[in-house]
């Protein structure tokens, strides 16, 4: 952190302002310098966003959709520039950066297009007893939504909250990860081009302290994506003001391979699901359970596919560096623990963990209670275990405090097994496919968090239901009056017996 002289935004007086740098994890070159926003800055941003929120809500679905579609157009036309920034701040290959941007654009388009249908006013049946009423429900914006994001998918992940919250009519104050502040600012600047009138989407930058200030700033909801440990702190801070929270935390996702599976496709999916983005994917594959009948074949294919995957910063490298230097120690500890307890590395091993890069590592015979199986590794590693049958596979996959996503490869029983897996999402005969389907909700259970982004559920997450009962005509039996007679009560008693009193 550095302290620099700046001017106060309100008084114009000279003031000191702390700044921090985002670095290219491949080279440690400075990508950008950003302010460390204080609690006062955050409060100011939220106050401004609150004013902007009423204006934005007043635009209605049509007005907001039009702006969001224009924003989507800007993101699409400048995606190469944004991908370059994602590449610089996270180290991930340009193609992978493009992939997350493409998905985020598609989600933004979906949220903009479907907001009215999902959230607009609709009639509900009033029921026989209240037949004189017209019943409607609509979903109104919350006001200002605070979003705190991680660095691993700095566009796709926070946009799952930002785009849906905006489409639902809220203003947003976003605190991007300290590793990817430039990406957060880029998104907000692009939005301000299509919505120049008011600061509907603001960015505040800084570390955990700035995030904590956002939790306490009086936002109407806090959407957090990051590690479970931070999620708990966020919930505790939000509890002080009864601010509702959405928690998208980590995972230890399992992939199951059944005896009748397309083994080559499953191996390809396991390697990509586990190692793309250098394994730094919340819904990445970390554990694999394989039916004994296809185990040897599967393992051989995984080893073969993995040999083509190399970490580096050159154009041929398929995965980049570990973005957060502190993660290297965790990855090394997991591999060392697995090996010291009888596990074998068929590819990679402890030496695969370098100073910036981790080369792919495939572990077998790892005890189920080792950290490589139980904790989120967040590196390009896979553990593969042999199981007798798919019941054992389901049992082992479910034996985790996490429950984010999962994958099943099976020709006959894919959906049946998917239903039995304790996770928020499951891909069948594909990998991470649910994330690219905007109409599907995304989120976890257990230590992976709660609440949903994406899809209709993701829009409703950022809205409050408003019920309206409008009397259409005076009822023959008026129940809500002190002038109600004994006769009315007797008629109601008869009616309810007729309606619900039948013996079955
Ligand atoms: P992190 O928890 O370290 O940080 C996330 C964000 O929280 C950052 O912006 C950080 O500055 C902020 N923060 C830290 N301390 C805070 C505090 N006390 N109060 C408020 N904010 C605070 O997570 P990370 O390392 O950036 O991200 C990696 C984690 O995110 C992994 O566990 C990964 O699985 C998870 N993740 C989950 C999803 C999902 O959708 N479920 C998506 C992507 C990443």
Coordinates of C-alpha atoms and ligand atoms in Angstrom, one line a residue:
X1 CA 0.0 0.0 0.0
X2 CA 1.2 3.5 -0.7
X3 CA 0.0 6.9 0.6
X4 CA -0.4 9.6 -2.1
X5 CA -1.6 13.2 -2.0
X6 CA -5.0 13.7 -3.5
X7 CA -7.9 16.1 -3.5
X8 CA -11.0 15.6 -1.4
X9 CA -13.9 14.9 -3.8
X10 CA -16.2 17.1 -1.7
X11 CA -14.0 20.0 -0.4
X12 CA -11.2 20.1 -3.0
X13 CA -8.8 20.3 0.0
X14 CA -5.6 18.3 -0.3
X15 CA -5.8 15.0 1.6
X16 CA -3.8 11.9 1.8
X17 CA -5.2 8.8 0.1
X18 CA -3.8 5.3 0.3
X19 CA -3.5 3.4 -2.9
X20 CA -2.6 -0.1 -3.9
X21 CA -1.4 -1.8 -7.1
X22 CA -2.7 -4.6 -9.0
X23 CA 0.1 -6.8 -10.4
X24 CA 0.5 -9.1 -13.3
X25 CA 1.0 -12.5 -11.5
X26 CA 3.2 -13.8 -14.3
X27 CA 5.7 -10.9 -14.1
X28 CA 4.8 -8.8 -11.0
X29 CA 4.5 -5.8 -13.3
X30 CA 2.2 -3.1 -12.1
X31 CA -1.1 -3.2 -14.1
X32 CA -2.8 -0.3 -12.3
X33 CA -3.0 1.8 -9.2
X34 CA -6.2 2.2 -7.3
X35 CA -7.5 4.0 -4.2
X36 CA -8.0 2.2 -1.0
X37 CA -11.5 3.4 -0.3
X38 CA -12.3 4.1 3.3
X39 CA -15.6 3.5 5.2
X40 CA -16.5 7.2 4.6
X41 CA -15.9 6.7 0.8
X42 CA -18.0 3.6 0.8
X43 CA -20.8 5.4 2.6
X44 CA -20.7 8.2 0.2
X45 CA -20.8 5.8 -2.8
X46 CA -23.8 4.0 -1.3
X47 CA -25.6 7.3 -0.6
X48 CA -25.1 8.4 -4.2
X49 CA -26.2 5.0 -5.5
X50 CA -29.3 5.3 -3.4
X51 CA -30.4 8.4 -5.2
X52 CA -29.5 6.8 -8.5
X53 CA -31.5 3.8 -7.6
X54 CA -34.8 5.6 -7.5
X55 CA -34.1 7.1 -11.0
X56 CA -33.1 3.7 -12.3
X57 CA -36.2 2.0 -10.8
X58 CA -38.3 4.7 -12.4
X59 CA -37.0 3.8 -15.9
X60 CA -39.2 0.7 -15.7
X61 CA -38.4 -2.6 -17.3
X62 CA -38.3 -1.3 -20.8
X63 CA -36.0 1.6 -20.0
X64 CA -33.6 -0.6 -18.1
X65 CA -33.6 -3.4 -20.6
X66 CA -32.7 -0.9 -23.3
X67 CA -29.7 0.4 -21.3
X68 CA -28.6 -3.1 -20.3
X69 CA -28.7 -4.2 -23.9
X70 CA -26.6 -1.2 -24.9
X71 CA -24.1 -2.1 -22.1
X72 CA -24.0 -5.7 -23.4
X73 CA -23.2 -4.3 -26.9
X74 CA -20.3 -2.3 -25.5
X75 CA -19.0 -5.3 -23.6
X76 CA -19.2 -7.4 -26.7
X77 CA -17.5 -4.9 -29.0
X78 CA -14.7 -4.2 -26.5
X79 CA -14.4 -7.8 -25.3
X80 CA -10.8 -8.1 -26.6
X81 CA -9.7 -5.1 -24.5
X82 CA -11.4 -6.4 -21.4
X83 CA -9.9 -9.9 -22.0
X84 CA -6.5 -8.3 -22.1
X85 CA -7.1 -6.7 -18.7
X86 CA -8.4 -9.9 -17.3
X87 CA -5.3 -11.7 -18.7
X88 CA -3.0 -9.0 -17.1
X89 CA -4.6 -9.1 -13.7
X90 CA -5.2 -12.8 -13.3
X91 CA -2.6 -14.3 -15.7
X92 CA -5.2 -16.6 -17.3
X93 CA -4.8 -17.2 -21.1
X94 CA -6.5 -14.7 -23.4
X95 CA -8.9 -17.4 -24.7
X96 CA -10.0 -18.3 -21.2
X97 CA -10.6 -14.6 -20.4
X98 CA -12.7 -14.4 -23.5
X99 CA -14.7 -17.4 -22.5
X100 CA -15.8 -15.9 -19.2
X101 CA -16.6 -12.6 -20.9
X102 CA -18.8 -14.3 -23.5
X103 CA -20.7 -16.1 -20.7
X104 CA -21.2 -12.9 -18.8
X105 CA -22.5 -11.1 -21.9
X106 CA -25.0 -13.9 -22.5
X107 CA -26.2 -13.7 -18.9
X108 CA -26.5 -9.9 -19.1
X109 CA -28.6 -10.3 -22.2
X110 CA -30.8 -12.9 -20.5
X111 CA -31.3 -10.9 -17.4
X112 CA -32.3 -7.8 -19.4
X113 CA -34.7 -9.7 -21.6
X114 CA -36.4 -11.7 -18.9
X115 CA -36.7 -9.2 -16.0
X116 CA -40.2 -8.1 -16.8
X117 CA -41.5 -11.6 -17.3
X118 CA -40.0 -12.9 -14.1
X119 CA -40.5 -9.8 -11.9
X120 CA -43.5 -8.0 -13.4
X121 CA -46.9 -8.0 -11.9
X122 CA -48.9 -11.2 -12.3
X123 CA -52.3 -12.4 -11.1
X124 CA -52.7 -15.1 -8.6
X125 CA -55.9 -17.0 -7.8
X126 CA -57.6 -15.4 -4.8
X127 CA -59.3 -18.7 -3.8
X128 CA -63.0 -19.4 -3.1
X129 CA -63.2 -17.8 0.2
X130 CA -61.8 -14.5 -1.1
X131 CA -63.3 -14.7 -4.6
X132 CA -64.2 -11.0 -4.5
X133 CA -60.5 -10.1 -4.5
X134 CA -58.1 -9.6 -7.4
X135 CA -54.7 -10.9 -6.2
X136 CA -51.4 -9.9 -7.8
X137 CA -47.8 -10.2 -6.9
X138 CA -44.9 -8.2 -8.3
X139 CA -41.2 -8.1 -7.5
X140 CA -39.9 -4.7 -6.6
X141 CA -36.2 -3.7 -6.5
X142 CA -34.5 -3.8 -3.1
X143 CA -32.7 -0.4 -3.6
X144 CA -28.9 -0.6 -3.4
X145 CA -27.1 -4.0 -3.7
X146 CA -23.5 -4.3 -2.5
X147 CA -21.5 -6.9 -4.4
X148 CA -18.1 -8.2 -3.2
X149 CA -16.3 -10.3 -5.8
X150 CA -13.3 -12.7 -6.1
X151 CA -10.5 -12.6 -8.6
X152 CA -10.7 -16.0 -10.3
X153 CA -13.5 -15.1 -12.7
X154 CA -13.4 -11.3 -12.3
X155 CA -16.0 -10.7 -15.0
X156 CA -18.3 -13.8 -15.0
X157 CA -18.6 -14.3 -11.3
X158 CA -19.6 -10.8 -10.1
X159 CA -21.7 -10.1 -13.2
X160 CA -23.9 -13.0 -12.0
X161 CA -24.9 -10.6 -9.2
X162 CA -24.4 -7.2 -10.9
X163 CA -26.3 -7.8 -14.1
X164 CA -29.2 -9.5 -12.4
X165 CA -29.4 -6.9 -9.6
X166 CA -29.4 -4.1 -12.2
X167 CA -32.0 -5.8 -14.3
X168 CA -34.2 -6.2 -11.2
X169 CA -34.1 -2.4 -10.8
X170 CA -31.4 -1.9 -8.2
X171 CA -28.3 0.3 -8.1
X172 CA -25.1 -1.6 -7.4
X173 CA -21.9 -0.7 -5.4
X174 CA -19.2 -3.3 -6.3
X175 CA -16.0 -4.0 -4.4
X176 CA -13.9 -6.1 -6.7
X177 CA -11.1 -8.3 -5.4
X178 CA -7.9 -6.5 -4.6
X179 CA -6.2 -8.7 -7.3
X180 CA -8.6 -7.5 -10.0
X181 CA -9.7 -3.9 -9.3
X182 CA -9.0 -2.8 -12.9
X183 CA -11.6 -5.3 -14.3
X184 CA -14.2 -4.0 -11.8
X185 CA -13.5 -0.4 -12.7
X186 CA -13.6 -1.2 -16.4
X187 CA -17.1 -2.8 -16.1
X188 CA -18.4 0.2 -14.2
X189 CA -16.8 2.7 -16.7
X190 CA -18.4 0.9 -19.6
X191 CA -21.8 1.0 -17.8
X192 CA -21.4 4.7 -17.1
X193 CA -21.1 5.3 -20.9
X194 CA -24.5 3.9 -21.5
X195 CA -26.0 5.3 -18.3
X196 CA -24.2 8.6 -17.9
X197 CA -27.1 10.3 -16.0
X198 CA -26.6 8.8 -12.5
X199 CA -24.1 6.6 -10.7
X200 CA -26.3 3.5 -10.9
X201 CA -23.3 1.1 -10.9
X202 CA -20.4 2.3 -8.7
X203 CA -17.1 0.6 -7.9
X204 CA -15.1 1.0 -4.7
X205 CA -11.7 -0.5 -4.5
X206 CA -9.5 -1.8 -1.6
X207 CA -9.0 -4.8 0.6
X208 CA -11.1 -6.7 3.1
X209 CA -11.6 -3.5 5.2
X210 CA -13.3 -1.8 2.3
X211 CA -15.5 -4.9 1.8
X212 CA -16.4 -4.9 5.5
X213 CA -17.4 -1.2 5.2
X214 CA -19.7 -2.1 2.3
X215 CA -21.4 -4.7 4.6
X216 CA -22.0 -2.0 7.2
X217 CA -23.0 0.7 4.8
X218 CA -26.7 0.2 4.9
X219 CA -27.0 -1.5 1.5
X220 CA -30.3 -3.4 1.1
X221 CA -28.5 -6.7 0.3
X222 CA -25.0 -7.9 0.1
X223 CA -24.0 -10.4 -2.6
X224 CA -20.7 -12.0 -1.8
X225 CA -18.6 -14.4 -3.9
X226 CA -15.4 -15.7 -2.3
X227 CA -14.1 -18.2 0.2
X228 CA -16.3 -19.7 3.0
X229 CA -14.1 -18.1 5.7
X230 CA -14.7 -14.6 4.4
X231 CA -18.4 -15.5 3.8
X232 CA -18.7 -16.1 7.5
X233 CA -17.2 -12.7 8.3
X234 CA -19.5 -11.0 5.8
X235 CA -22.5 -12.6 7.4
X236 CA -21.4 -11.5 10.8
X237 CA -20.9 -7.9 9.7
X238 CA -24.2 -7.9 7.9
X239 CA -25.9 -9.3 10.9
X240 CA -25.2 -6.1 12.8
X241 CA -27.7 -4.2 10.6
X242 CA -29.9 -7.2 9.6
X243 CA -28.6 -6.8 6.0
X244 CA -29.6 -9.9 4.0
X245 CA -26.8 -11.7 2.3
X246 CA -26.2 -14.1 -0.6
X247 CA -23.1 -16.2 -0.2
X248 CA -21.4 -17.9 -3.2
X249 CA -18.5 -19.7 -1.6
X250 CA -16.0 -22.4 -2.6
X251 CA -16.4 -26.0 -3.4
X252 CA -14.8 -29.4 -3.6
X253 CA -16.7 -30.6 -6.6
X254 CA -16.8 -34.3 -7.6
X255 CA -17.0 -35.9 -11.0
X256 CA -18.6 -39.4 -11.1
X257 CA -17.8 -41.9 -13.9
X258 CA -20.2 -44.8 -14.3
X259 CA -19.4 -48.2 -15.9
X260 CA -21.3 -47.3 -19.1
X261 CA -19.8 -43.8 -19.4
X262 CA -18.0 -42.5 -22.5
X263 CA -14.7 -42.8 -20.8
X264 CA -12.7 -40.6 -23.2
X265 CA -15.2 -37.8 -22.9
X266 CA -15.2 -38.2 -19.1
X267 CA -11.4 -38.0 -19.0
X268 CA -11.4 -34.9 -21.2
X269 CA -14.0 -33.3 -19.0
X270 CA -12.2 -34.2 -15.8
X271 CA -8.9 -32.7 -17.0
X272 CA -10.5 -29.5 -18.4
X273 CA -12.9 -29.2 -15.4
X274 CA -10.0 -29.7 -13.0
X275 CA -7.2 -27.8 -14.6
X276 CA -8.5 -25.0 -16.8
X277 CA -7.8 -21.6 -15.2
X278 CA -5.1 -23.5 -13.4
X279 CA -7.7 -25.1 -11.2
X280 CA -8.8 -21.8 -9.8
X281 CA -12.5 -22.4 -10.5
X282 CA -15.1 -22.5 -7.8
X283 CA -17.1 -25.1 -9.8
X284 CA -13.9 -26.8 -10.9
X285 CA -13.5 -30.6 -10.7
X286 CA -11.3 -31.5 -7.7
X287 CA -12.3 -35.2 -6.9
X288 CA -13.1 -38.0 -9.3
X289 CA -14.9 -41.3 -8.4
X290 CA -14.7 -44.0 -11.0
X291 CA -16.5 -47.3 -11.3
X292 CA -14.0 -50.1 -11.0
X293 CA -14.9 -51.5 -14.4
X294 CA -13.6 -48.5 -16.2
X295 CA -11.1 -47.2 -13.6
X296 CA -7.9 -48.3 -15.4
X297 CA -9.0 -47.1 -18.8
X298 CA -10.2 -43.7 -17.3
X299 CA -6.9 -43.2 -15.4
X300 CA -4.8 -44.0 -18.5
X301 CA -6.8 -41.5 -20.5
X302 CA -6.6 -38.7 -17.9
X303 CA -2.8 -39.2 -17.8
X304 CA -2.7 -39.0 -21.6
X305 CA -4.8 -35.9 -21.8
X306 CA -3.0 -34.2 -19.0
X307 CA 0.4 -34.5 -20.7
X308 CA -0.7 -31.8 -23.2
X309 CA -1.5 -29.3 -20.5
X310 CA 1.3 -27.1 -19.3
X311 CA 1.3 -24.0 -17.1
X312 CA 3.2 -21.0 -18.4
X313 CA 2.9 -17.5 -19.8
X314 CA 3.8 -18.3 -23.4
X315 CA 1.2 -18.6 -26.2
X316 CA 1.3 -22.4 -26.2
X317 CA 0.7 -22.7 -22.4
X318 CA -2.8 -24.0 -21.7
X319 CA -2.9 -22.6 -18.2
X320 CA -1.5 -19.6 -16.5
X321 CA 0.1 -18.8 -13.1
X322 CA -1.5 -19.1 -9.7
X323 CA -3.0 -15.6 -9.3
X324 CA -2.8 -15.4 -5.5
X325 CA 0.8 -16.2 -4.4
X326 CA -0.5 -17.5 -1.0
X327 CA -2.4 -20.3 -2.7
X328 CA 0.8 -22.0 -3.8
X329 CA 1.5 -23.1 -0.2
X330 CA -2.0 -24.6 0.2
X331 CA -1.7 -26.6 -3.1
X332 CA 1.8 -27.9 -2.0
X333 CA 0.4 -28.9 1.4
X334 CA -2.4 -30.8 -0.1
X335 CA -0.2 -32.7 -2.5
X336 CA 2.4 -33.4 0.2
X337 CA -0.3 -34.7 2.6
X338 CA -1.7 -37.0 -0.1
X339 CA 1.7 -38.4 -1.0
X340 CA 2.8 -38.8 2.6
X341 CA -0.3 -40.9 3.3
X342 CA 0.0 -43.4 0.6
X343 CA -1.2 -41.4 -2.4
X344 CA 0.7 -41.6 -5.8
X345 CA 1.2 -38.9 -8.3
X346 CA 0.8 -40.3 -11.8
X347 CA 1.4 -36.8 -13.2
X348 CA 3.2 -33.9 -11.4
X349 CA 3.6 -34.1 -7.6
X350 CA 5.2 -31.8 -5.0
X351 CA 7.7 -30.6 -7.5
X352 CA 4.9 -29.4 -9.8
X353 CA 4.5 -26.5 -7.4
X354 CA 6.8 -23.7 -8.5
X355 CA 7.2 -20.1 -7.5
X356 CA 4.4 -18.8 -9.8
X357 CA 3.1 -21.8 -11.7
X358 CA 1.7 -25.2 -10.8
X359 CA 2.0 -28.0 -13.3
X360 CA -0.9 -30.4 -13.6
X361 CA -0.9 -33.1 -10.9
X362 CA -3.0 -36.3 -11.0
X363 CA -3.2 -38.2 -7.7
X364 CA -4.5 -41.7 -7.0
X365 CA -4.9 -43.9 -3.9
X366 CA -5.3 -40.8 -1.8
X367 CA -7.1 -41.4 1.6
X368 CA -10.5 -39.9 1.7
X369 CA -9.7 -38.0 4.9
X370 CA -6.7 -36.2 3.5
X371 CA -6.7 -32.5 2.8
X372 CA -6.4 -33.1 -1.0
X373 CA -9.9 -34.7 -0.8
X374 CA -11.6 -32.7 1.9
X375 CA -10.4 -29.1 1.4
X376 CA -10.6 -26.8 -1.6
X377 CA -7.2 -27.0 -3.3
X378 CA -7.8 -24.4 -6.0
X379 CA -4.9 -25.6 -8.2
X380 CA -4.6 -27.8 -11.3
X381 CA -4.8 -31.1 -9.4
X382 CA -7.2 -34.1 -9.4
X383 CA -7.7 -36.9 -7.0
X384 CA -9.0 -40.1 -8.6
X385 CA -10.6 -42.9 -6.6
X386 CA -11.9 -46.3 -7.6
X387 CA -15.4 -47.2 -6.4
X388 CA -17.3 -50.6 -6.4
X389 CA -20.5 -49.0 -7.7
X390 CA -22.3 -45.7 -8.1
X391 CA -23.9 -45.9 -4.7
X392 CA -20.4 -45.7 -3.2
X393 CA -19.5 -42.9 -5.6
X394 CA -22.6 -40.8 -4.5
X395 CA -21.9 -41.5 -0.9
X396 CA -18.2 -40.4 -1.1
X397 CA -19.1 -37.4 -3.3
X398 CA -21.7 -36.3 -0.8
X399 CA -19.4 -36.7 2.2
X400 CA -18.2 -33.1 2.1
X401 CA -19.0 -29.9 3.9
X402 CA -19.2 -28.2 0.5
X403 CA -22.0 -28.6 -2.0
X404 CA -21.4 -26.3 -4.9
X405 CA -21.6 -28.3 -8.1
X406 CA -20.9 -31.8 -9.5
X407 CA -20.6 -33.8 -12.7
X408 CA -21.8 -37.2 -13.7
X409 CA -20.8 -39.3 -16.7
X410 CA -23.2 -42.1 -17.3
X411 CA -25.2 -43.2 -20.3
X412 CA -28.2 -44.8 -18.5
X413 CA -28.3 -43.2 -15.1
X414 CA -27.0 -39.6 -15.5
X415 CA -30.1 -37.7 -14.3
X416 CA -30.9 -40.2 -11.5
X417 CA -27.4 -39.9 -10.1
X418 CA -27.4 -36.1 -10.5
X419 CA -30.6 -35.9 -8.4
X420 CA -28.8 -37.8 -5.6
X421 CA -25.8 -35.5 -5.5
X422 CA -25.9 -33.0 -2.7
X423 CA -24.9 -29.9 -4.7
X424 CA -26.6 -26.9 -6.2
X425 CA -25.8 -27.8 -9.8
X426 CA -24.9 -31.0 -11.7
X427 CA -23.6 -31.3 -15.2
X428 CA -24.5 -34.7 -16.9
X429 CA -22.2 -35.9 -19.6
X430 CA -20.6 -32.4 -19.9
X431 CA -18.7 -30.2 -17.5
X432 CA -19.7 -26.9 -15.9
X433 CA -22.4 -26.7 -18.6
X434 CA -25.0 -25.3 -16.1
X435 CA -22.9 -22.1 -15.7
X436 CA -23.4 -21.2 -19.4
X437 CA -27.2 -21.7 -19.3
X438 CA -28.6 -18.3 -18.2
X439 CA -32.0 -19.7 -17.3
X440 CA -30.5 -22.1 -14.7
X441 CA -29.9 -20.9 -11.1
X442 CA -26.4 -21.1 -9.8
X443 CA -25.4 -21.5 -6.1
X444 CA -24.5 -24.0 -3.5
X445 CA -25.4 -25.5 -0.2
X446 CA -23.4 -26.2 3.0
X447 CA -20.1 -24.4 3.2
X448 CA -20.6 -23.4 -0.5
X449 CA -23.1 -20.9 0.6
X450 CA -26.8 -20.1 -0.1
X451 CA -28.9 -18.0 -2.3
X452 CA -28.9 -18.2 -6.1
X453 CA -27.6 -16.0 -8.9
X454 CA -28.6 -16.5 -12.6
X455 CA -32.0 -17.5 -14.0
X456 CA -35.4 -16.4 -12.6
X457 CA -34.2 -17.3 -9.1
X458 CA -31.2 -15.0 -9.6
X459 CA -33.5 -12.1 -10.6
X460 CA -35.8 -12.7 -7.6
X461 CA -32.8 -12.8 -5.3
X462 CA -32.4 -9.1 -5.9
X463 CA -36.1 -8.2 -5.5
X464 CA -38.8 -8.3 -2.8
X465 CA -42.2 -9.7 -3.4
X466 CA -45.0 -7.3 -3.1
X467 CA -48.5 -8.8 -2.7
X468 CA -51.6 -6.7 -3.5
X469 CA -55.2 -7.8 -2.9
X470 CA -57.7 -5.5 -4.5
X471 CA -61.4 -5.8 -3.6
X472 CA -63.4 -6.1 -6.8
X473 CA -66.9 -6.1 -5.2
X474 CA -68.4 -6.3 -1.7
X475 CA -68.4 -9.9 -0.6
X476 CA -71.7 -11.6 0.2
X477 CA -70.1 -12.8 3.4
X478 CA -68.0 -10.0 4.9
X479 CA -65.5 -11.5 7.3
X480 CA -63.3 -8.6 8.2
X481 CA -65.8 -6.5 10.1
X482 CA -67.1 -6.2 13.6
X483 CA -70.6 -6.1 12.1
X484 CA -70.2 -9.8 11.2
X485 CA -73.1 -11.8 12.4
X486 CA -73.5 -15.2 13.9
X487 CA -75.2 -16.3 10.7
X488 CA -72.2 -15.3 8.7
X489 CA -70.0 -17.4 11.0
X490 CA -72.3 -20.4 10.6
X491 CA -72.3 -20.1 6.8
X492 CA -68.5 -19.8 6.7
X493 CA -68.3 -22.9 9.0
X494 CA -70.5 -24.8 6.6
X495 CA -68.6 -23.6 3.6
X496 CA -65.2 -24.6 5.0
X497 CA -66.6 -28.0 5.9
X498 CA -67.8 -28.5 2.4
X499 CA -64.5 -27.4 1.0
X500 CA -62.1 -29.2 3.2
X501 CA -64.0 -31.4 5.7
X502 CA -64.4 -34.5 3.5
X503 CA -63.1 -37.7 4.9
X504 CA -60.7 -39.2 2.4
Ligands
LIG1 P1 -11.7 -14.1 -0.6 O1 -12.8 -14.7 0.3 O2 -10.4 -14.1 -0.1 O3 -12.1 -12.7 -1.1 C1 -13.3 -12.4 -1.8 C2 -13.6 -10.9 -1.6 O4 -13.9 -10.6 -0.3 C3 -12.5 -10.0 -2.0 O5 -13.0 -8.9 -2.7 C4 -11.9 -9.5 -0.7 O6 -11.3 -8.2 -0.7 C5 -13.2 -9.4 0.2 N1 -13.0 -9.5 1.6 C6 -12.0 -10.1 2.3 N2 -12.2 -10.0 3.6 C7 -13.3 -9.4 3.8 C8 -14.1 -8.9 4.9 N3 -13.7 -9.2 6.2 N4 -15.2 -8.3 4.7 C9 -15.7 -8.0 3.5 N5 -15.0 -8.4 2.4 C10 -13.9 -9.0 2.5 O7 -11.9 -15.0 -1.9 P2 -11.0 -15.0 -3.2 O8 -9.6 -15.6 -2.9 O9 -11.0 -13.7 -3.9 O10 -11.8 -16.0 -4.2 C11 -11.6 -17.4 -4.2 C12 -12.7 -18.1 -3.5 O11 -13.9 -17.7 -4.1 C13 -12.7 -19.6 -3.7 O12 -13.0 -20.2 -2.4 C14 -13.7 -19.9 -4.7 O13 -14.2 -21.2 -4.7 C15 -14.7 -18.9 -4.4 N6 -15.6 -18.6 -5.6 C16 -16.9 -19.0 -5.5 C17 -17.7 -18.8 -6.6 C18 -19.2 -19.2 -6.5 O14 -19.9 -18.7 -7.4 N7 -19.6 -20.0 -5.6 C19 -17.2 -18.2 -7.8 C20 -15.9 -17.8 -7.8 C21 -15.1 -18.0 -6.7

